[in-house]
PDB file of C-alpha atoms in Angstrom:
ATOM      1  CA  MET A  46      33.035  -5.984   4.246  1.00 58.00           C
ATOM      2  CA  ALA A  47      34.446  -9.329   3.089  1.00 60.00           C
ATOM      3  CA  LYS A  48      32.882 -10.951   0.068  1.00 72.00           C
ATOM      4  CA  ARG A  49      31.035 -14.186   0.859  1.00 86.00           C
ATOM      5  CA  LEU A  50      32.341 -17.216  -0.923  1.00 95.00           C
ATOM      6  CA  ARG A  51      30.027 -19.058  -3.260  1.00 98.00           C
ATOM      7  CA  TYR A  52      30.418 -22.776  -3.830  1.00 98.00           C
ATOM      8  CA  LEU A  53      30.083 -25.174  -6.752  1.00 98.00           C
ATOM      9  CA  VAL A  54      29.532 -28.778  -5.683  1.00 98.00           C
ATOM     10  CA  ASP A  55      31.115 -31.795  -7.395  1.00 98.00           C
ATOM     11  CA  ALA A  56      29.097 -34.992  -7.855  1.00 97.00           C
ATOM     12  CA  ASN A  57      31.337 -36.901  -5.450  1.00 97.00           C
ATOM     13  CA  VAL A  58      30.299 -34.597  -2.590  1.00 98.00           C
ATOM     14  CA  LEU A  59      26.635 -35.454  -3.066  1.00 98.00           C
ATOM     15  CA  MET A  60      27.188 -39.131  -3.812  1.00 96.00           C
ATOM     16  CA  GLU A  61      29.470 -39.750  -0.850  1.00 96.00           C
ATOM     17  CA  ALA A  62      27.201 -37.789   1.511  1.00 97.00           C
ATOM     18  CA  LYS A  63      24.267 -39.922   0.368  1.00 97.00           C
ATOM     19  CA  ARG A  64      26.220 -43.159   0.827  1.00 95.00           C
ATOM     20  CA  ARG A  65      27.837 -42.388   4.159  1.00 93.00           C
ATOM     21  CA  TYR A  66      27.788 -39.539   6.626  1.00 92.00           C
ATOM     22  CA  TYR A  67      24.744 -37.525   5.449  1.00 96.00           C
ATOM     23  CA  ARG A  68      22.366 -40.297   4.372  1.00 95.00           C
ATOM     24  CA  PHE A  69      18.869 -38.957   3.876  1.00 95.00           C
ATOM     25  CA  ALA A  70      17.356 -40.760   6.886  1.00 92.00           C
ATOM     26  CA  LEU A  71      20.333 -39.974   9.132  1.00 92.00           C
ATOM     27  CA  CYS A  72      20.882 -36.292   8.380  1.00 94.00           C
ATOM     28  CA  PRO A  73      18.093 -34.650   6.402  1.00 94.00           C
ATOM     29  CA  GLY A  74      19.457 -31.324   7.625  1.00 95.00           C
ATOM     30  CA  PHE A  75      22.394 -31.579   5.229  1.00 97.00           C
ATOM     31  CA  TRP A  76      20.086 -31.737   2.229  1.00 97.00           C
ATOM     32  CA  GLU A  77      17.833 -28.987   3.605  1.00 96.00           C
ATOM     33  CA  CYS A  78      20.971 -26.900   4.186  1.00 97.00           C
ATOM     34  CA  LEU A  79      22.103 -27.285   0.576  1.00 97.00           C
ATOM     35  CA  ALA A  80      18.684 -26.223  -0.715  1.00 97.00           C
ATOM     36  CA  TRP A  81      18.525 -23.254   1.688  1.00 97.00           C
ATOM     37  CA  GLN A  82      22.086 -22.120   0.918  1.00 97.00           C
ATOM     38  CA  HIS A  83      21.292 -22.371  -2.789  1.00 98.00           C
ATOM     39  CA  LYS A  84      18.311 -20.066  -2.315  1.00 97.00           C
ATOM     40  CA  GLN A  85      20.728 -17.607  -0.653  1.00 97.00           C
ATOM     41  CA  GLY A  86      22.898 -17.761  -3.778  1.00 97.00           C
ATOM     42  CA  LEU A  87      25.786 -19.553  -2.048  1.00 97.00           C
ATOM     43  CA  VAL A  88      25.697 -23.174  -3.266  1.00 98.00           C
ATOM     44  CA  SER A  89      25.037 -24.702  -6.666  1.00 98.00           C
ATOM     45  CA  SER A  90      26.319 -27.228  -9.153  1.00 98.00           C
ATOM     46  CA  ILE A  91      26.163 -27.720 -12.909  1.00 98.00           C
ATOM     47  CA  ASP A  92      24.014 -29.648 -15.349  1.00 98.00           C
ATOM     48  CA  LYS A  93      26.795 -32.142 -16.109  1.00 97.00           C
ATOM     49  CA  VAL A  94      26.944 -33.114 -12.414  1.00 97.00           C
ATOM     50  CA  ARG A  95      23.186 -33.592 -12.466  1.00 97.00           C
ATOM     51  CA  LYS A  96      23.586 -35.929 -15.423  1.00 95.00           C
ATOM     52  CA  GLU A  97      26.182 -38.001 -13.518  1.00 94.00           C
ATOM     53  CA  ILE A  98      23.837 -38.271 -10.536  1.00 95.00           C
ATOM     54  CA  GLU A  99      20.830 -39.242 -12.625  1.00 93.00           C
ATOM     55  CA  GLU A 100      22.751 -42.218 -13.987  1.00 90.00           C
ATOM     56  CA  GLY A 101      22.507 -43.708 -10.466  1.00 83.00           C
ATOM     57  CA  ARG A 102      18.733 -44.146 -10.192  1.00 84.00           C
ATOM     58  CA  ASP A 103      18.710 -44.106  -6.399  1.00 93.00           C
ATOM     59  CA  ASP A 104      17.468 -41.898  -3.546  1.00 94.00           C
ATOM     60  CA  LEU A 105      19.947 -39.167  -4.533  1.00 97.00           C
ATOM     61  CA  THR A 106      18.454 -39.166  -8.029  1.00 96.00           C
ATOM     62  CA  GLN A 107      14.991 -38.890  -6.484  1.00 95.00           C
ATOM     63  CA  TRP A 108      16.138 -35.960  -4.300  1.00 96.00           C
ATOM     64  CA  VAL A 109      17.507 -34.200  -7.384  1.00 96.00           C
ATOM     65  CA  LYS A 110      14.299 -34.750  -9.330  1.00 94.00           C
ATOM     66  CA  LYS A 111      11.752 -34.051  -6.577  1.00 94.00           C
ATOM     67  CA  GLU A 112      13.214 -31.926  -3.773  1.00 94.00           C
ATOM     68  CA  CYS A 113      16.288 -30.109  -5.009  1.00 96.00           C
ATOM     69  CA  PRO A 114      15.598 -26.579  -6.270  1.00 96.00           C
ATOM     70  CA  LYS A 115      15.313 -26.652 -10.065  1.00 93.00           C
ATOM     71  CA  THR A 116      17.935 -23.912 -10.373  1.00 97.00           C
ATOM     72  CA  PHE A 117      20.547 -25.799  -8.283  1.00 98.00           C
ATOM     73  CA  PHE A 118      22.174 -27.223 -11.431  1.00 98.00           C
ATOM     74  CA  ALA A 119      23.238 -24.324 -13.651  1.00 97.00           C
ATOM     75  CA  GLU A 120      23.797 -24.694 -17.372  1.00 95.00           C
ATOM     76  CA  SER A 121      27.457 -25.026 -18.221  1.00 91.00           C
ATOM     77  CA  THR A 122      27.153 -24.278 -21.917  1.00 84.00           C
ATOM     78  CA  GLY A 123      28.010 -20.586 -21.988  1.00 93.00           C
ATOM     79  CA  ARG A 124      30.695 -19.329 -24.331  1.00 97.00           C
ATOM     80  CA  SER A 125      33.130 -18.194 -21.613  1.00 97.00           C
ATOM     81  CA  VAL A 126      32.734 -21.497 -19.750  1.00 97.00           C
ATOM     82  CA  ALA A 127      33.375 -23.409 -22.975  1.00 97.00           C
ATOM     83  CA  GLN A 128      36.531 -21.353 -23.568  1.00 97.00           C
ATOM     84  CA  GLU A 129      37.832 -22.097 -20.065  1.00 98.00           C
ATOM     85  CA  TYR A 130      36.926 -25.767 -20.487  1.00 97.00           C
ATOM     86  CA  GLY A 131      38.943 -25.813 -23.703  1.00 97.00           C
ATOM     87  CA  LYS A 132      41.962 -24.383 -21.880  1.00 98.00           C
ATOM     88  CA  ALA A 133      41.661 -27.052 -19.191  1.00 97.00           C
ATOM     89  CA  MET A 134      41.420 -29.800 -21.802  1.00 98.00           C
ATOM     90  CA  VAL A 135      44.478 -28.501 -23.669  1.00 98.00           C
ATOM     91  CA  TRP A 136      46.428 -28.382 -20.391  1.00 97.00           C
ATOM     92  CA  VAL A 137      45.442 -31.951 -19.459  1.00 97.00           C
ATOM     93  CA  GLN A 138      46.129 -33.330 -22.942  1.00 96.00           C
ATOM     94  CA  ALA A 139      49.544 -31.602 -23.079  1.00 96.00           C
ATOM     95  CA  HIS A 140      50.798 -33.320 -19.920  1.00 92.00           C
ATOM     96  CA  ALA A 141      52.725 -36.496 -20.633  1.00 92.00           C
ATOM     97  CA  ARG A 142      52.453 -37.469 -16.956  1.00 93.00           C
ATOM     98  CA  TYR A 143      48.776 -38.386 -17.376  1.00 97.00           C
ATOM     99  CA  SER A 144      48.031 -41.723 -19.000  1.00 97.00           C
ATOM    100  CA  ASP A 145      45.822 -41.793 -22.079  1.00 97.00           C
ATOM    101  CA  ALA A 146      43.135 -43.487 -19.969  1.00 97.00           C
ATOM    102  CA  ALA A 147      43.289 -40.658 -17.381  1.00 97.00           C
ATOM    103  CA  LYS A 148      42.981 -38.048 -20.126  1.00 97.00           C
ATOM    104  CA  ALA A 149      40.015 -39.853 -21.690  1.00 97.00           C
ATOM    105  CA  LYS A 150      38.258 -40.238 -18.331  1.00 96.00           C
ATOM    106  CA  PHE A 151      38.726 -36.534 -17.578  1.00 97.00           C
ATOM    107  CA  ALA A 152      37.355 -35.588 -21.006  1.00 95.00           C
ATOM    108  CA  LEU A 153      34.172 -37.608 -20.403  1.00 94.00           C
ATOM    109  CA  ALA A 154      33.534 -36.433 -16.820  1.00 95.00           C
ATOM    110  CA  ALA A 155      31.973 -33.234 -15.526  1.00 96.00           C
ATOM    111  CA  ASP A 156      35.217 -32.243 -13.774  1.00 97.00           C
ATOM    112  CA  GLY A 157      36.658 -29.958 -16.449  1.00 97.00           C
ATOM    113  CA  TRP A 158      33.314 -28.228 -16.877  1.00 98.00           C
ATOM    114  CA  LEU A 159      33.067 -27.763 -13.107  1.00 98.00           C
ATOM    115  CA  VAL A 160      36.457 -26.036 -12.943  1.00 98.00           C
ATOM    116  CA  ALA A 161      35.651 -23.892 -15.998  1.00 98.00           C
ATOM    117  CA  HIS A 162      32.270 -22.815 -14.581  1.00 98.00           C
ATOM    118  CA  ALA A 163      33.898 -21.985 -11.230  1.00 98.00           C
ATOM    119  CA  LYS A 164      36.614 -19.919 -12.915  1.00 98.00           C
ATOM    120  CA  VAL A 165      34.181 -17.889 -15.002  1.00 98.00           C
ATOM    121  CA  ASN A 166      31.780 -17.290 -12.090  1.00 97.00           C
ATOM    122  CA  ASP A 167      34.329 -16.843  -9.266  1.00 97.00           C
ATOM    123  CA  LEU A 168      33.147 -19.905  -7.336  1.00 98.00           C
ATOM    124  CA  VAL A 169      34.911 -22.315  -4.980  1.00 98.00           C
ATOM    125  CA  VAL A 170      34.813 -25.913  -6.234  1.00 98.00           C
ATOM    126  CA  VAL A 171      33.718 -28.303  -3.488  1.00 98.00           C
ATOM    127  CA  THR A 172      35.158 -31.773  -3.996  1.00 98.00           C
ATOM    128  CA  LEU A 173      36.345 -34.715  -1.950  1.00 98.00           C
ATOM    129  CA  GLU A 174      39.323 -35.181  -4.249  1.00 97.00           C
ATOM    130  CA  ALA A 175      42.757 -34.317  -2.877  1.00 97.00           C
ATOM    131  CA  PRO A 176      45.581 -32.860  -4.928  1.00 97.00           C
ATOM    132  CA  ALA A 177      47.827 -35.494  -6.496  1.00 97.00           C
ATOM    133  CA  PRO A 178      50.200 -33.610  -8.796  1.00 93.00           C
ATOM    134  CA  GLU A 179      52.296 -36.724  -9.451  1.00 95.00           C
ATOM    135  CA  SER A 180      49.336 -38.943 -10.369  1.00 96.00           C
ATOM    136  CA  ARG A 181      49.494 -40.669 -13.739  1.00 96.00           C
ATOM    137  CA  ALA A 182      46.266 -42.637 -13.442  1.00 97.00           C
ATOM    138  CA  GLU A 183      43.840 -39.825 -12.693  1.00 97.00           C
ATOM    139  CA  VAL A 184      43.470 -36.085 -13.294  1.00 98.00           C
ATOM    140  CA  LYS A 185      42.407 -34.604  -9.947  1.00 98.00           C
ATOM    141  CA  ILE A 186      40.135 -31.570  -9.747  1.00 98.00           C
ATOM    142  CA  PRO A 187      42.360 -29.734  -7.216  1.00 98.00           C
ATOM    143  CA  ASP A 188      45.338 -29.994  -9.579  1.00 98.00           C
ATOM    144  CA  VAL A 189      43.326 -28.452 -12.413  1.00 98.00           C
ATOM    145  CA  CYS A 190      42.023 -25.783 -10.006  1.00 98.00           C
ATOM    146  CA  ASP A 191      45.587 -24.946  -8.943  1.00 98.00           C
ATOM    147  CA  GLN A 192      46.654 -24.610 -12.576  1.00 97.00           C
ATOM    148  CA  PHE A 193      43.826 -22.186 -13.381  1.00 98.00           C
ATOM    149  CA  GLY A 194      43.659 -20.174 -10.149  1.00 98.00           C
ATOM    150  CA  VAL A 195      40.375 -21.645  -8.936  1.00 98.00           C
ATOM    151  CA  LYS A 196      39.816 -22.130  -5.210  1.00 98.00           C
ATOM    152  CA  TYR A 197      38.638 -25.488  -3.895  1.00 98.00           C
ATOM    153  CA  ALA A 198      37.451 -26.897  -0.579  1.00 98.00           C
ATOM    154  CA  ASP A 199      35.969 -30.071   0.821  1.00 98.00           C
ATOM    155  CA  THR A 200      32.435 -30.496   2.139  1.00 97.00           C
ATOM    156  CA  PHE A 201      33.369 -29.775   5.726  1.00 97.00           C
ATOM    157  CA  GLU A 202      35.324 -26.620   4.897  1.00 97.00           C
ATOM    158  CA  MET A 203      32.307 -25.336   2.967  1.00 98.00           C
ATOM    159  CA  LEU A 204      29.894 -26.138   5.799  1.00 97.00           C
ATOM    160  CA  GLU A 205      32.158 -24.497   8.389  1.00 96.00           C
ATOM    161  CA  ALA A 206      32.601 -21.370   6.268  1.00 96.00           C
ATOM    162  CA  MET A 207      28.798 -21.087   6.053  1.00 96.00           C
ATOM    163  CA  ASN A 208      28.532 -21.511   9.861  1.00 95.00           C
ATOM    164  CA  THR A 209      26.464 -24.660   9.432  1.00 95.00           C
ATOM    165  CA  ARG A 210      25.559 -26.666  12.521  1.00 94.00           C
ATOM    166  CA  PHE A 211      23.654 -29.924  12.550  1.00 92.00           C
ATOM    167  CA  THR A 212      22.089 -30.669  15.904  1.00 89.00           C
ATOM    168  CA  TRP A 213      20.630 -33.795  17.383  1.00 85.00           C
ATOM    169  CA  GLU A 214      17.207 -33.999  18.913  1.00 80.00           C
ATOM    170  CA  PRO A 215      15.723 -37.065  20.541  1.00 82.00           C
ATOM    171  CA  GLN A 216      12.946 -38.817  18.736  1.00 73.00           C
ATOM    172  CA  SER A 217      10.049 -39.926  20.928  1.00 65.00           C
ATOM    173  CA  ARG A 218       9.570 -43.066  18.861  1.00 56.00           C
ATOM    174  CA  LEU A 219      13.107 -44.221  19.574  1.00 56.00           C
ATOM    175  CA  ARG A 220      13.609 -46.097  22.807  1.00 54.00           C
ATOM    176  CA  LEU A 221      16.804 -47.144  24.409  1.00 54.00           C
ATOM    177  CA  SER A 222      16.825 -50.788  25.416  1.00 52.00           C
ATOM    178  CA  ARG A 223      19.175 -52.541  27.786  1.00 48.00           C
TER     179      ARG A 223
END
């Protein structure tokens, strides 16, 4: 029997979903799906992502505080995670191709912690970032994942792998006008 993949969600997945294609009023099923899949042990994130989201003070922040399962954002402070994070930071800092600004931004973001947590816990990082191995201006999560043998996927790949389907149903209060 094949092992089911478990996913670790980057902040950009939640933020972009909230802003665009899975807005709360448009597709509440997406948010219900995340909570349900988390309860099945298949989807989570980390405390540092939660912190990034809570800086926004918007409806996503309210979802995190009021509706999201409390255990969705795991602590990323364990010793093995810190060791893997250190390796990622050394790798990033050692690369002359990245600008000093890119290195500093990476050091302040949750990204390195996300990759480290995924590596230690055998999780797939879910991000909207695409690999950019020649980038000087930004350290991309997929490039760090590739360096450390961590799998990554985008939102849609994760949803498909979990056999997620969002369906439409007519609302009686909505009326078509001509």
